[in-house]
C-alpha cells in the first residue's frame, strides 16, 4: 500500500461547546484515489475540508499530510500549497477584479515567472472552455461561470491533491460532462464533496458518507 497523501485519525471538531460536528473521523487519501464525500446539509463535509488545510483545528485527533503530522499554522502552509481547495462558495475563492488576475494569483504567488503564468492561465481557461474570459469581471459572471473560474484557480496551482467542495453545483449538463472528463483525466488524488450521485458515479473511485458526525464507507449507487 502506498503512503497516504492525507490522513485523518480520530478527529473531533466542534464550532462551539454545544454541538460536535465531527466525532472520531478517520480517513486516508492515497495516490490515485478519487473519493466522493456525501452527507446531508450541515453534516460537516465543508468543515472536514477546512480541517485538512488548517483553516480550523481539530479539538482532538491527528492530521497528517504529505507524510508529516500537521498541527501548527506553519505546518499548514505547505499543505495549502500542495492541496488545492475549491471552496463551496465562489466568494471565498475569487477576490480579484478580472478572471485572468484571479487565475494568475496562485501561480504568481508560487513565484512563477509572468510569461509562464500567462501560459498557465491561457491553458487552464482553454481546458475549461473559458477561452476569452480573461478580462471578464469576476463578480459579474453567472453562478456556473464562477464555479468554473474557481476550478480554474485551483487547477492553475497544479496541486498534488484536489479538495473539491461541490465542483458540479450549478453547472449545466454539457459543462458538467466536461468537468467530469477533466477530473477523470487528472492524475491527482481528490476528495470530492457532492450531492449529485450521478456525478460521483462518474468521477469517484469510492465514497464516504458523513452522518451524525461520523465518517463511514458508502456506496453511491
Ligand atoms: N463558522 C461556523 N460557525 C458555527 N457553526 C458553523 C460554522 N460553519 C458551519 N457551521 C455549522 O457546522 C455544521 C457543519 O457545517 P458544514 O458547512 O461543514 O456542512 P456541510 O456538510 O458542508 O453542509 P452543506 O451540504 O449544506 O454544504 C452545520 O451545522 C453548520 O451550521
Ligand atoms: Mg458544505
XYZ file of C-alpha atoms and ligand atoms in Angstrom:
253
model
C 0.000 0.000 0.000
C 1.359 3.443 -0.845
C 1.830 6.208 1.700
C -1.367 8.249 2.156
C -1.257 11.851 0.946
C -3.818 12.918 3.538
C -4.583 11.046 6.735
C -7.039 11.900 9.499
C -7.050 9.868 12.694
C -9.914 10.070 15.188
C -10.537 13.740 14.508
C -13.098 15.595 16.649
C -14.305 19.086 15.865
C -16.989 21.494 17.063
C -17.500 25.195 16.342
C -18.830 25.784 19.855
C -19.185 23.840 23.076
C -22.815 22.891 22.491
C -22.748 20.593 19.460
C -19.962 18.444 17.985
C -19.736 18.489 14.177
C -17.162 15.712 13.678
C -16.588 12.796 16.060
C -13.715 10.342 15.712
C -13.346 10.840 11.959
C -10.593 8.876 10.236
C -9.760 8.809 6.570
C -6.867 8.102 4.309
C -6.469 9.512 0.804
C -3.936 7.639 -1.265
C -2.348 8.436 -4.624
C -4.771 7.812 -7.461
C -7.875 7.745 -5.266
C -10.837 9.977 -6.083
C -13.017 9.751 -3.018
C -16.569 11.126 -3.034
C -17.794 12.667 0.213
C -21.543 12.671 0.717
C -23.817 13.603 3.620
C -26.830 15.719 4.472
C -26.738 19.513 4.572
C -24.904 20.562 7.700
C -23.309 17.134 8.236
C -19.788 18.631 8.238
C -18.420 17.998 4.731
C -17.082 21.525 4.192
C -15.810 21.524 7.778
C -13.783 18.387 7.039
C -12.123 20.032 4.016
C -11.344 23.174 6.059
C -9.675 20.999 8.708
C -7.451 19.300 6.144
C -5.964 22.621 5.006
C -5.773 24.016 8.543
C -8.326 26.821 8.277
C -9.716 25.355 11.525
C -8.063 22.992 14.021
C -9.396 19.744 15.484
C -10.193 19.560 19.196
C -8.811 16.005 19.215
C -7.139 13.604 16.817
C -4.343 13.881 14.287
C -3.973 15.283 10.787
C -1.159 14.147 8.531
C -0.491 15.486 5.062
C 2.240 14.548 2.612
C 3.867 12.268 5.153
C 4.087 14.708 8.068
C 1.912 15.476 11.092
C 0.316 18.921 10.816
C -0.621 20.809 13.956
C 0.563 24.429 13.899
C -0.217 27.179 11.397
C 3.297 26.945 9.905
C 2.725 23.207 9.217
C -0.269 24.040 7.049
C 1.472 26.485 4.689
C 2.882 23.592 2.670
C -0.468 21.774 2.856
C -2.309 24.778 1.351
C 0.248 24.981 -1.441
C 0.012 21.268 -2.275
C -3.685 20.607 -1.615
C -5.940 22.835 -3.710
C -9.258 23.620 -2.028
C -12.228 24.504 -4.198
C -14.468 26.407 -1.774
C -18.189 25.735 -1.808
C -18.823 29.467 -2.067
C -17.191 31.272 -5.015
C -16.967 34.466 -2.968
C -14.426 32.722 -0.691
C -12.288 31.891 -3.737
C -12.434 34.872 -6.071
C -11.191 38.260 -4.964
C -9.537 39.880 -7.989
C -11.281 42.220 -10.438
C -10.808 40.010 -13.507
C -10.795 36.301 -14.318
C -7.177 36.316 -15.552
C -5.970 38.023 -12.359
C -7.775 35.503 -10.160
C -6.367 32.515 -12.074
C -2.871 34.057 -12.155
C -2.839 34.902 -8.449
C -1.834 31.452 -7.145
C 0.924 30.684 -9.696
C 2.383 34.226 -9.250
C 2.328 33.670 -5.505
C 4.318 30.464 -6.031
C 6.987 32.667 -7.631
C 6.468 31.540 -11.243
C 7.652 33.986 -13.910
C 4.989 36.172 -15.578
C 5.417 34.582 -19.027
C 4.864 31.112 -17.646
C 1.885 32.310 -15.612
C 0.329 33.810 -18.747
C 0.650 30.425 -20.447
C -0.799 28.595 -17.433
C -3.773 30.974 -17.317
C -4.462 30.590 -21.046
C -4.115 26.800 -20.926
C -6.270 26.385 -17.813
C -9.062 28.624 -19.099
C -8.966 26.934 -22.502
C -9.239 23.492 -20.873
C -12.369 24.533 -19.002
C -13.980 26.111 -22.060
C -13.303 29.610 -20.736
C -11.070 30.923 -23.521
C -11.856 34.613 -23.997
C -12.928 35.096 -20.368
C -9.573 36.611 -19.337
C -10.788 40.201 -18.971
C -14.302 39.430 -17.729
C -15.214 40.965 -14.369
C -15.479 38.045 -11.947
C -18.281 39.345 -9.770
C -20.474 39.848 -12.850
C -20.183 36.225 -14.001
C -23.087 33.770 -13.717
C -23.077 31.164 -10.944
C -21.904 28.363 -13.258
C -19.226 30.568 -14.835
C -17.951 31.466 -11.367
C -17.821 27.775 -10.432
C -15.621 27.091 -13.476
C -13.354 30.062 -12.767
C -12.965 28.831 -9.167
C -11.961 25.439 -10.535
C -9.500 27.186 -12.857
C -7.864 28.999 -9.902
C -7.370 25.643 -8.160
C -6.111 23.724 -11.223
C -3.715 26.549 -12.186
C -1.798 25.866 -8.956
C -1.134 22.295 -10.170
C -1.648 20.923 -6.642
C -0.789 17.353 -5.632
C -4.245 16.816 -4.127
C -7.616 18.332 -5.010
C -10.222 19.038 -2.333
C -13.361 19.918 -4.246
C -16.432 21.214 -2.436
C -19.360 20.695 -4.819
C -17.479 21.184 -8.094
C -20.567 20.432 -10.194
C -23.060 22.642 -8.358
C -24.986 24.847 -10.759
C -23.356 23.532 -13.924
C -25.462 22.706 -16.982
C -25.336 19.170 -18.393
C -22.797 19.923 -21.093
C -20.427 21.814 -18.801
C -20.819 19.170 -16.097
C -19.851 16.488 -18.628
C -16.723 18.499 -19.464
C -15.825 18.807 -15.786
C -16.317 15.035 -15.347
C -13.997 14.415 -18.282
C -11.376 16.818 -16.905
C -11.455 15.413 -13.363
C -11.432 11.808 -14.552
C -8.370 12.575 -16.679
C -6.350 14.244 -13.920
C -3.670 12.233 -12.119
C -4.177 13.882 -8.719
C -5.876 12.248 -5.755
C -9.131 14.011 -4.880
C -11.722 14.354 -2.182
C -14.943 15.434 -3.871
C -17.983 16.708 -1.998
C -21.182 16.390 -3.996
C -24.904 15.830 -3.595
C -25.046 14.605 -7.183
C -24.832 10.819 -7.192
C -24.643 10.584 -10.989
C -21.677 12.953 -10.967
C -19.887 10.955 -8.261
C -20.581 7.656 -10.015
C -18.702 9.012 -13.000
C -15.699 10.544 -11.233
C -15.196 8.882 -7.848
C -13.364 5.620 -7.203
C -15.006 5.249 -3.769
C -17.346 7.120 -1.456
C -17.518 8.130 2.196
C -20.599 9.415 4.000
C -20.728 11.810 6.939
C -23.655 11.111 9.256
C -24.054 12.024 12.899
C -20.520 13.435 12.879
C -19.037 10.104 11.833
C -17.432 9.015 8.578
C -18.487 5.704 7.114
C -17.894 3.889 3.858
C -20.791 4.364 1.470
C -21.966 3.216 -1.883
C -23.006 5.880 -4.393
C -25.367 3.547 -6.232
N -18.337 29.176 11.077
C -19.251 28.432 11.707
N -19.642 28.703 12.977
C -20.551 27.938 13.610
N -21.130 26.857 13.067
C -20.787 26.538 11.803
C -19.832 27.301 11.059
N -19.682 26.741 9.843
C -20.509 25.682 9.833
N -21.171 25.550 10.996
C -22.128 24.503 11.349
O -21.430 23.262 11.321
C -22.220 22.251 10.726
C -21.488 21.648 9.542
O -21.388 22.641 8.520
P -20.736 22.343 7.108
O -20.708 23.621 6.360
O -19.463 21.631 7.323
O -21.809 21.334 6.489
P -21.884 20.678 5.040
O -21.958 19.203 5.213
O -20.792 21.221 4.199
O -23.321 21.188 4.537
P -23.850 21.608 3.059
O -24.193 20.329 2.339
O -25.063 22.413 3.359
O -22.774 22.401 2.395
C -23.558 22.903 10.378
O -24.478 22.621 11.398
C -23.228 24.381 10.340
O -24.342 25.149 10.717
Mg -20.744 22.370 2.553
